[in-house]
Amino acid sequence: MIVSLPDKQKLLPAVPKLIAKPLVYMPFALQKKLLSRLLQQIFSEALADGDCEFLQGSWLKVAITDLNISWLFGCNEKNEILINKNGLADVTIEGNLNSFILLAARKEDPDTLFFQRQLTIGGDTELGLQVKNLLDNIELDVLPPIINLSIRCGAEYISLFSKSESEYQ
């Protein structure tokens, strides 16, 4: 039996999604624990300064559309980040994995991603703008080194190998 390998032109852009796919199958309790630790670290200064108070009583939904995964984030009176799997969101930000990686690594401006419809926002856009402004003030250096390196390398990879289907034909 002859097995043909996938065309590298189609495989290379899919690598970040393939690497992240196990996240979809991870039990929510584990996702929540990992995200909670990471977000508490990333936003520790903002939480201490009260910069996340606007999220108290509100929910932000982040959906990675190509992985079919989403989370709801909020903040309580004790300045702790809350994470839920299901519920009603006040604002929703959706996009594919590559867009979120480029955004996290600051390789793409959020406004550019929104105008290009690679990220979409729905619901309370004022709340979404507050979230965007909060994220703009976060420095990548507060991330654990392995996460920081992964995001930066992922963004470089995406920048090098992600092209639209029409560019390959």
Backbone as JSON, one array per atom type, in Angstrom:
{
  "sequence": "MIVSLPDKQKLLPAVPKLIAKPLVYMPFALQKKLLSRLLQQIFSEALADGDCEFLQGSWLKVAITDLNISWLFGCNEKNEILINKNGLADVTIEGNLNSFILLAARKEDPDTLFFQRQLTIGGDTELGLQVKNLLDNIELDVLPPIINLSIRCGAEYISLFSKSESEYQ",
  "N": [[0.84, -1.16, 0.0], [0.6, 2.18, -0.87], [1.31, 5.13, 0.73], [0.47, 8.43, 0.66], [2.04, 11.44, 1.49], [0.86, 14.39, 3.17], [0.48, 17.45, 1.37], [3.01, 19.75, 1.78], [2.57, 22.45, 1.57], [-0.01, 22.78, 2.4], [0.01, 21.61, 4.87], [1.9, 22.96, 6.55], [0.75, 25.57, 7.33], [-1.2, 24.6, 9.04], [-0.04, 23.6, 11.31], [0.14, 25.05, 13.92], [-2.54, 24.81, 14.8], [-2.81, 22.03, 14.91], [-1.02, 21.44, 16.96], [-2.25, 22.7, 19.11], [-4.63, 21.34, 19.33], [-4.98, 19.2, 21.3], [-5.79, 20.63, 23.54], [-8.5, 21.0, 23.27], [-9.55, 18.56, 23.99], [-8.89, 18.33, 26.61], [-9.97, 18.01, 29.95], [-12.41, 20.3, 31.27], [-12.02, 21.17, 33.92], [-9.24, 20.98, 34.27], [-8.37, 22.72, 32.23], [-9.42, 25.08, 33.29], [-7.99, 25.34, 35.69], [-5.34, 25.64, 34.76], [-5.61, 27.94, 33.1], [-6.52, 29.78, 35.0], [-4.34, 30.03, 36.81], [-2.39, 31.04, 35.04], [-3.61, 33.43, 34.08], [-4.02, 34.85, 36.47], [-1.37, 35.38, 37.1], [-0.54, 36.88, 34.84], [-2.24, 39.1, 34.97], [-1.75, 40.11, 37.49], [-0.71, 42.6, 38.46], [-2.53, 44.43, 37.33], [-4.89, 43.52, 38.52], [-4.29, 44.01, 41.22], [-4.12, 46.78, 41.16], [-6.7, 47.45, 40.7], [-7.6, 47.62, 38.12], [-9.16, 45.82, 36.79], [-11.71, 45.96, 37.66], [-13.89, 46.73, 36.13], [-14.79, 44.43, 35.0], [-16.19, 43.11, 36.95], [-19.09, 41.44, 37.69], [-19.63, 41.13, 35.03], [-19.26, 39.27, 31.97], [-16.82, 38.05, 29.8], [-16.54, 36.47, 26.78], [-14.3, 34.37, 25.19], [-13.65, 33.0, 22.16], [-12.19, 30.48, 20.3], [-12.43, 29.89, 17.19], [-11.65, 28.01, 15.15], [-10.79, 25.88, 16.63], [-13.01, 25.26, 17.96], [-13.58, 25.98, 20.65], [-14.21, 27.6, 23.74], [-14.21, 30.06, 26.39], [-15.49, 31.65, 29.32], [-14.82, 34.64, 30.94], [-14.46, 36.45, 33.96], [-14.5, 38.71, 36.76], [-14.25, 38.84, 40.28], [-15.32, 40.45, 43.39], [-13.12, 40.2, 45.03], [-11.03, 40.55, 43.42], [-10.3, 38.34, 41.9], [-9.82, 36.22, 39.15], [-12.42, 34.84, 37.32], [-13.55, 31.86, 35.78], [-15.57, 30.28, 33.45], [-17.25, 27.64, 31.71], [-19.69, 27.59, 30.38], [-22.47, 29.8, 29.82], [-23.99, 33.08, 29.83], [-22.66, 35.7, 27.93], [-21.44, 39.03, 28.22], [-19.92, 40.34, 26.41], [-18.39, 39.17, 23.44], [-15.51, 37.84, 22.0], [-14.26, 36.62, 19.08], [-12.27, 34.46, 17.07], [-9.77, 32.94, 14.93], [-7.23, 30.56, 15.9], [-4.64, 31.33, 15.03], [-4.9, 34.12, 14.75], [-5.31, 34.92, 17.4], [-2.85, 34.14, 18.5], [-1.05, 35.79, 17.08], [-1.98, 38.24, 17.99], [-1.49, 38.03, 20.77], [1.3, 37.94, 20.75], [1.87, 40.39, 19.92], [2.28, 40.84, 17.25], [0.41, 41.57, 15.5], [-1.83, 44.25, 15.31], [-4.68, 44.79, 17.37], [-6.83, 46.28, 16.31], [-6.38, 46.13, 13.57], [-6.75, 43.37, 13.14], [-9.47, 43.21, 13.78], [-10.62, 44.92, 11.85], [-9.95, 43.52, 9.55], [-11.57, 41.43, 9.87], [-10.65, 39.15, 11.1], [-10.76, 38.84, 13.73], [-13.68, 39.04, 15.66], [-16.12, 41.02, 17.34], [-18.76, 40.99, 19.6], [-21.8, 42.01, 21.2], [-21.55, 43.9, 24.17], [-19.82, 46.39, 23.16], [-18.41, 48.49, 24.3], [-17.48, 47.42, 26.7], [-15.86, 45.49, 25.56], [-13.93, 47.17, 24.41], [-12.75, 48.18, 26.71], [-11.56, 45.85, 27.66], [-9.75, 45.38, 25.59], [-8.08, 47.65, 25.91], [-7.04, 47.07, 28.44], [-5.58, 44.74, 27.85], [-3.73, 45.83, 26.09], [-2.02, 47.09, 27.82], [-0.59, 45.13, 29.08], [2.46, 43.54, 29.58], [4.51, 41.33, 27.75], [6.59, 40.19, 29.11], [5.74, 39.46, 31.64], [4.77, 36.98, 31.46], [5.28, 33.45, 32.06], [8.52, 32.24, 31.2], [8.56, 30.02, 29.33], [6.02, 30.09, 28.2], [5.98, 32.64, 27.12], [8.07, 32.39, 25.22], [6.92, 30.35, 23.63], [4.66, 31.66, 22.57], [5.86, 33.77, 21.16], [7.49, 32.33, 19.32], [5.5, 30.84, 18.05], [4.06, 32.9, 16.82], [5.99, 33.87, 15.04], [6.28, 31.64, 13.42], [3.69, 31.43, 12.33], [3.62, 33.85, 10.94], [5.54, 33.32, 9.0], [4.64, 30.97, 7.65], [1.86, 30.9, 7.27], [-0.47, 31.25, 4.89], [-2.96, 32.3, 2.61], [-5.25, 30.03, 1.03], [-5.4, 30.6, -1.7], [-2.94, 31.62, -2.32], [-1.38, 29.41, -2.51], [-2.09, 28.1, -4.75]],
  "CA": [[0.0, 0.0, 0.0], [1.35, 3.42, -0.95], [0.71, 6.21, 1.51], [0.99, 9.72, 0.22], [2.16, 12.44, 2.54], [0.13, 15.61, 2.86], [1.2, 18.52, 0.71], [3.58, 20.63, 2.81], [1.97, 23.78, 1.43], [-1.25, 22.78, 3.18], [0.3, 21.14, 6.22], [2.63, 23.95, 7.34], [-0.11, 26.54, 8.02], [-2.07, 23.93, 10.0], [0.73, 23.09, 12.45], [-0.29, 25.57, 15.23], [-3.84, 24.23, 15.17], [-2.57, 20.63, 15.27], [-0.35, 21.43, 18.27], [-3.2, 23.15, 20.13], [-5.82, 20.48, 19.34], [-5.22, 18.48, 22.56], [-6.48, 21.51, 24.49], [-9.94, 20.77, 23.09], [-9.93, 17.32, 24.66], [-8.52, 18.42, 28.01], [-11.15, 18.28, 30.79], [-12.55, 21.71, 31.6], [-11.43, 21.45, 35.24], [-7.81, 21.19, 34.06], [-8.25, 23.98, 31.48], [-9.71, 26.17, 34.22], [-6.87, 25.44, 36.63], [-4.19, 26.21, 34.04], [-5.92, 29.32, 32.71], [-6.62, 30.6, 36.21], [-2.97, 30.32, 37.26], [-1.74, 31.88, 34.05], [-4.23, 34.76, 34.04], [-3.72, 35.53, 37.74], [0.0, 35.86, 36.98], [-0.48, 37.91, 33.81], [-2.99, 40.28, 35.38], [-1.56, 40.37, 38.93], [-0.57, 44.04, 38.7], [-3.8, 45.07, 36.98], [-5.85, 43.15, 39.56], [-3.91, 44.73, 42.45], [-4.4, 48.21, 40.96], [-8.14, 47.64, 40.49], [-7.85, 47.87, 36.7], [-10.08, 44.81, 36.25], [-13.0, 46.13, 38.31], [-14.94, 46.86, 35.12], [-15.27, 43.08, 34.67], [-17.0, 42.58, 38.03], [-20.49, 41.32, 37.3], [-19.72, 40.98, 33.58], [-18.57, 38.11, 31.43], [-16.18, 38.12, 28.49], [-16.36, 35.15, 26.16], [-13.25, 34.27, 24.18], [-13.91, 31.79, 21.39], [-11.23, 30.15, 19.25], [-13.41, 29.27, 16.3], [-11.16, 26.84, 14.43], [-10.65, 24.78, 17.59], [-14.33, 25.07, 18.54], [-13.42, 26.02, 22.1], [-14.42, 28.94, 24.28], [-14.25, 30.22, 27.83], [-16.04, 32.91, 29.82], [-13.96, 35.22, 31.97], [-15.01, 37.55, 34.74], [-13.69, 39.09, 37.91], [-15.11, 39.04, 41.44], [-14.98, 41.58, 44.28], [-11.82, 39.94, 45.64], [-10.06, 40.68, 42.31], [-9.9, 37.02, 41.41], [-10.36, 35.95, 37.82], [-13.38, 33.75, 37.28], [-13.58, 31.2, 34.47], [-16.67, 29.34, 33.27], [-17.35, 27.01, 30.39], [-20.97, 27.95, 29.78], [-23.18, 30.92, 30.4], [-24.24, 34.23, 28.97], [-21.55, 36.65, 27.88], [-21.77, 40.42, 27.93], [-19.17, 40.64, 25.19], [-17.74, 37.99, 22.89], [-14.44, 38.05, 21.02], [-14.06, 35.36, 18.37], [-11.29, 34.45, 16.0], [-9.06, 31.67, 14.83], [-6.06, 30.42, 16.78], [-3.52, 32.12, 14.53], [-5.15, 35.52, 15.05], [-5.07, 35.13, 18.83], [-1.41, 34.04, 18.74], [-0.45, 37.02, 16.56], [-2.4, 39.29, 18.91], [-0.77, 37.85, 22.03], [2.72, 38.23, 20.54], [1.94, 41.79, 19.45], [2.69, 40.85, 15.84], [-0.7, 42.22, 14.82], [-2.61, 45.19, 16.1], [-6.05, 44.3, 17.49], [-7.71, 47.0, 15.39], [-6.16, 45.55, 12.23], [-7.41, 42.06, 13.12], [-10.91, 43.44, 13.75], [-11.0, 45.48, 10.54], [-9.8, 42.45, 8.56], [-12.55, 40.41, 10.29], [-10.0, 37.95, 11.61], [-11.35, 38.8, 15.07], [-14.96, 39.75, 15.69], [-16.6, 41.35, 18.67], [-20.21, 41.11, 19.66], [-22.32, 42.33, 22.52], [-21.21, 45.2, 24.74], [-18.54, 46.78, 22.55], [-17.69, 49.35, 25.24], [-16.78, 46.48, 27.58], [-14.8, 44.92, 24.73], [-12.88, 48.17, 24.28], [-12.04, 48.21, 27.99], [-10.72, 44.64, 27.68], [-8.65, 45.65, 24.64], [-7.17, 48.6, 26.55], [-6.35, 46.34, 29.51], [-4.6, 43.86, 27.21], [-2.67, 46.66, 25.51], [-1.1, 47.51, 28.89], [0.11, 43.96, 29.62], [3.77, 43.28, 28.98], [4.77, 39.9, 27.55], [7.61, 39.74, 30.06], [5.14, 38.93, 32.87], [4.45, 35.57, 31.22], [6.36, 32.5, 32.32], [9.41, 32.21, 30.03], [8.2, 29.01, 28.33], [4.81, 30.57, 27.53], [6.43, 33.79, 26.33], [8.81, 31.85, 24.08], [5.97, 29.64, 22.77], [3.84, 32.65, 21.86], [6.71, 34.47, 20.19], [7.86, 31.38, 18.25], [4.28, 30.55, 17.31], [3.75, 34.05, 15.97], [6.97, 33.89, 13.94], [5.93, 30.52, 12.54], [2.48, 31.82, 11.62], [3.99, 34.9, 10.0], [6.31, 32.72, 7.91], [4.04, 29.87, 6.92], [0.42, 30.99, 7.05], [-0.88, 31.96, 3.68], [-4.3, 31.9, 2.2], [-5.28, 28.92, 0.07], [-5.2, 31.09, -3.06], [-1.51, 31.85, -2.54], [-0.72, 28.13, -2.78], [-2.55, 27.51, -6.01]],
  "C": [[0.9, 1.25, 0.0], [0.6, 4.5, -0.19], [1.33, 7.51, 1.04], [0.99, 10.69, 1.41], [1.36, 13.68, 2.17], [1.05, 16.63, 2.21], [1.71, 19.49, 1.76], [3.0, 22.04, 2.74], [0.67, 23.9, 2.22], [-1.01, 22.39, 4.62], [0.94, 22.23, 7.08], [1.73, 24.98, 8.02], [-0.99, 25.91, 9.1], [-1.35, 23.49, 11.27], [0.3, 23.71, 13.79], [-1.6, 24.98, 15.71], [-3.66, 22.77, 15.6], [-1.93, 20.53, 16.66], [-1.33, 21.77, 19.38], [-4.41, 22.23, 20.28], [-6.02, 19.71, 20.64], [-5.92, 19.32, 23.63], [-7.99, 21.29, 24.45], [-10.4, 19.56, 23.89], [-9.57, 17.3, 26.15], [-9.79, 18.7, 28.84], [-11.19, 19.74, 31.21], [-11.91, 22.05, 32.94], [-9.93, 21.73, 35.12], [-7.56, 22.48, 33.27], [-8.4, 25.16, 32.43], [-8.55, 26.41, 35.18], [-5.66, 26.1, 35.97], [-4.42, 27.66, 33.66], [-5.96, 30.25, 33.92], [-5.24, 31.0, 36.71], [-2.28, 31.31, 36.33], [-2.3, 33.3, 34.07], [-4.0, 35.53, 35.34], [-2.3, 36.11, 37.7], [0.09, 37.03, 36.0], [-1.1, 39.21, 34.3], [-2.78, 40.66, 36.84], [-1.47, 41.86, 39.24], [-1.88, 44.77, 38.43], [-4.87, 44.76, 38.03], [-5.56, 43.91, 40.85], [-4.25, 46.22, 42.36], [-5.88, 48.51, 40.76], [-8.52, 47.89, 39.03], [-8.81, 46.87, 36.06], [-11.48, 44.93, 36.85], [-14.15, 46.23, 37.32], [-15.51, 45.5, 34.72], [-16.14, 42.48, 35.79], [-18.47, 42.6, 37.61], [-20.69, 41.18, 35.81], [-18.93, 39.76, 33.15], [-18.07, 38.38, 30.02], [-16.03, 36.7, 27.98], [-15.28, 35.26, 25.1], [-13.45, 32.94, 23.48], [-12.86, 31.63, 20.3], [-12.0, 29.27, 18.27], [-12.9, 28.02, 15.6], [-10.87, 25.65, 15.34], [-11.99, 24.42, 18.23], [-14.26, 24.99, 20.06], [-13.63, 27.47, 22.56], [-14.44, 28.89, 25.81], [-14.91, 31.56, 28.14], [-15.17, 33.36, 30.97], [-14.67, 36.37, 32.65], [-14.06, 37.84, 35.88], [-14.64, 39.3, 39.09], [-14.61, 40.2, 42.3], [-13.62, 41.43, 44.95], [-10.69, 40.05, 44.61], [-9.45, 39.34, 41.93], [-10.55, 36.82, 40.04], [-11.24, 34.72, 37.9], [-13.41, 33.17, 35.87], [-14.73, 30.19, 34.48], [-16.63, 28.77, 31.87], [-18.59, 27.48, 29.66], [-21.58, 29.13, 30.5], [-23.37, 32.02, 29.38], [-23.08, 35.21, 29.07], [-22.08, 38.05, 27.61], [-21.09, 40.87, 26.65], [-18.45, 39.36, 24.75], [-16.69, 38.42, 21.87], [-14.14, 36.69, 20.41], [-13.0, 35.53, 17.3], [-10.61, 33.11, 15.93], [-7.8, 31.71, 15.69], [-4.92, 31.32, 16.33], [-3.69, 33.61, 14.86], [-4.87, 35.82, 16.52], [-3.57, 35.04, 19.16], [-0.7, 35.31, 18.27], [-0.78, 38.2, 17.47], [-1.6, 39.23, 20.21], [0.7, 38.23, 21.9], [2.95, 39.66, 20.08], [2.5, 41.89, 18.04], [1.63, 41.54, 14.99], [-1.42, 43.12, 15.8], [-4.05, 44.69, 16.2], [-7.01, 44.99, 16.52], [-7.59, 46.44, 13.98], [-6.88, 44.23, 12.11], [-8.94, 42.21, 13.08], [-11.36, 43.97, 12.39], [-10.9, 44.45, 9.43], [-10.77, 41.29, 8.83], [-11.9, 39.08, 10.67], [-10.37, 37.75, 13.08], [-12.67, 39.55, 14.97], [-15.35, 39.98, 17.14], [-18.1, 41.52, 18.61], [-20.64, 41.4, 21.07], [-21.92, 43.74, 22.93], [-19.83, 45.64, 24.24], [-17.74, 47.72, 23.45], [-16.88, 48.5, 26.23], [-15.62, 45.84, 26.82], [-13.64, 45.88, 24.55], [-12.08, 48.29, 25.58], [-11.1, 47.0, 28.12], [-9.51, 44.85, 26.78], [-7.62, 46.58, 25.27], [-6.39, 47.95, 27.69], [-5.26, 45.46, 28.93], [-3.44, 44.64, 26.61], [-1.62, 47.05, 26.55], [-0.32, 46.35, 29.51], [1.41, 43.75, 28.86], [3.98, 41.77, 28.87], [5.76, 39.35, 28.56], [7.03, 39.19, 31.35], [4.76, 37.46, 32.71], [5.6, 34.68, 31.65], [7.21, 32.37, 31.05], [9.0, 31.2, 28.95], [6.96, 29.43, 27.55], [5.17, 31.73, 26.61], [7.14, 33.32, 25.06], [7.87, 31.13, 23.11], [5.13, 30.6, 21.94], [4.66, 33.34, 20.79], [7.11, 33.56, 19.02], [6.65, 31.03, 17.4], [3.92, 31.67, 16.36], [4.71, 34.15, 14.79], [6.64, 32.81, 12.92], [4.72, 30.9, 11.69], [2.8, 32.88, 10.57], [4.72, 34.33, 8.78], [5.5, 31.77, 7.04], [2.54, 29.98, 6.66], [0.13, 31.87, 5.84], [-2.28, 31.49, 3.33], [-4.19, 30.79, 1.15], [-4.95, 29.41, -1.34], [-3.72, 31.33, -3.35], [-0.78, 30.55, -2.87], [-1.07, 27.56, -4.14], [-2.0, 28.25, -7.21]]
}
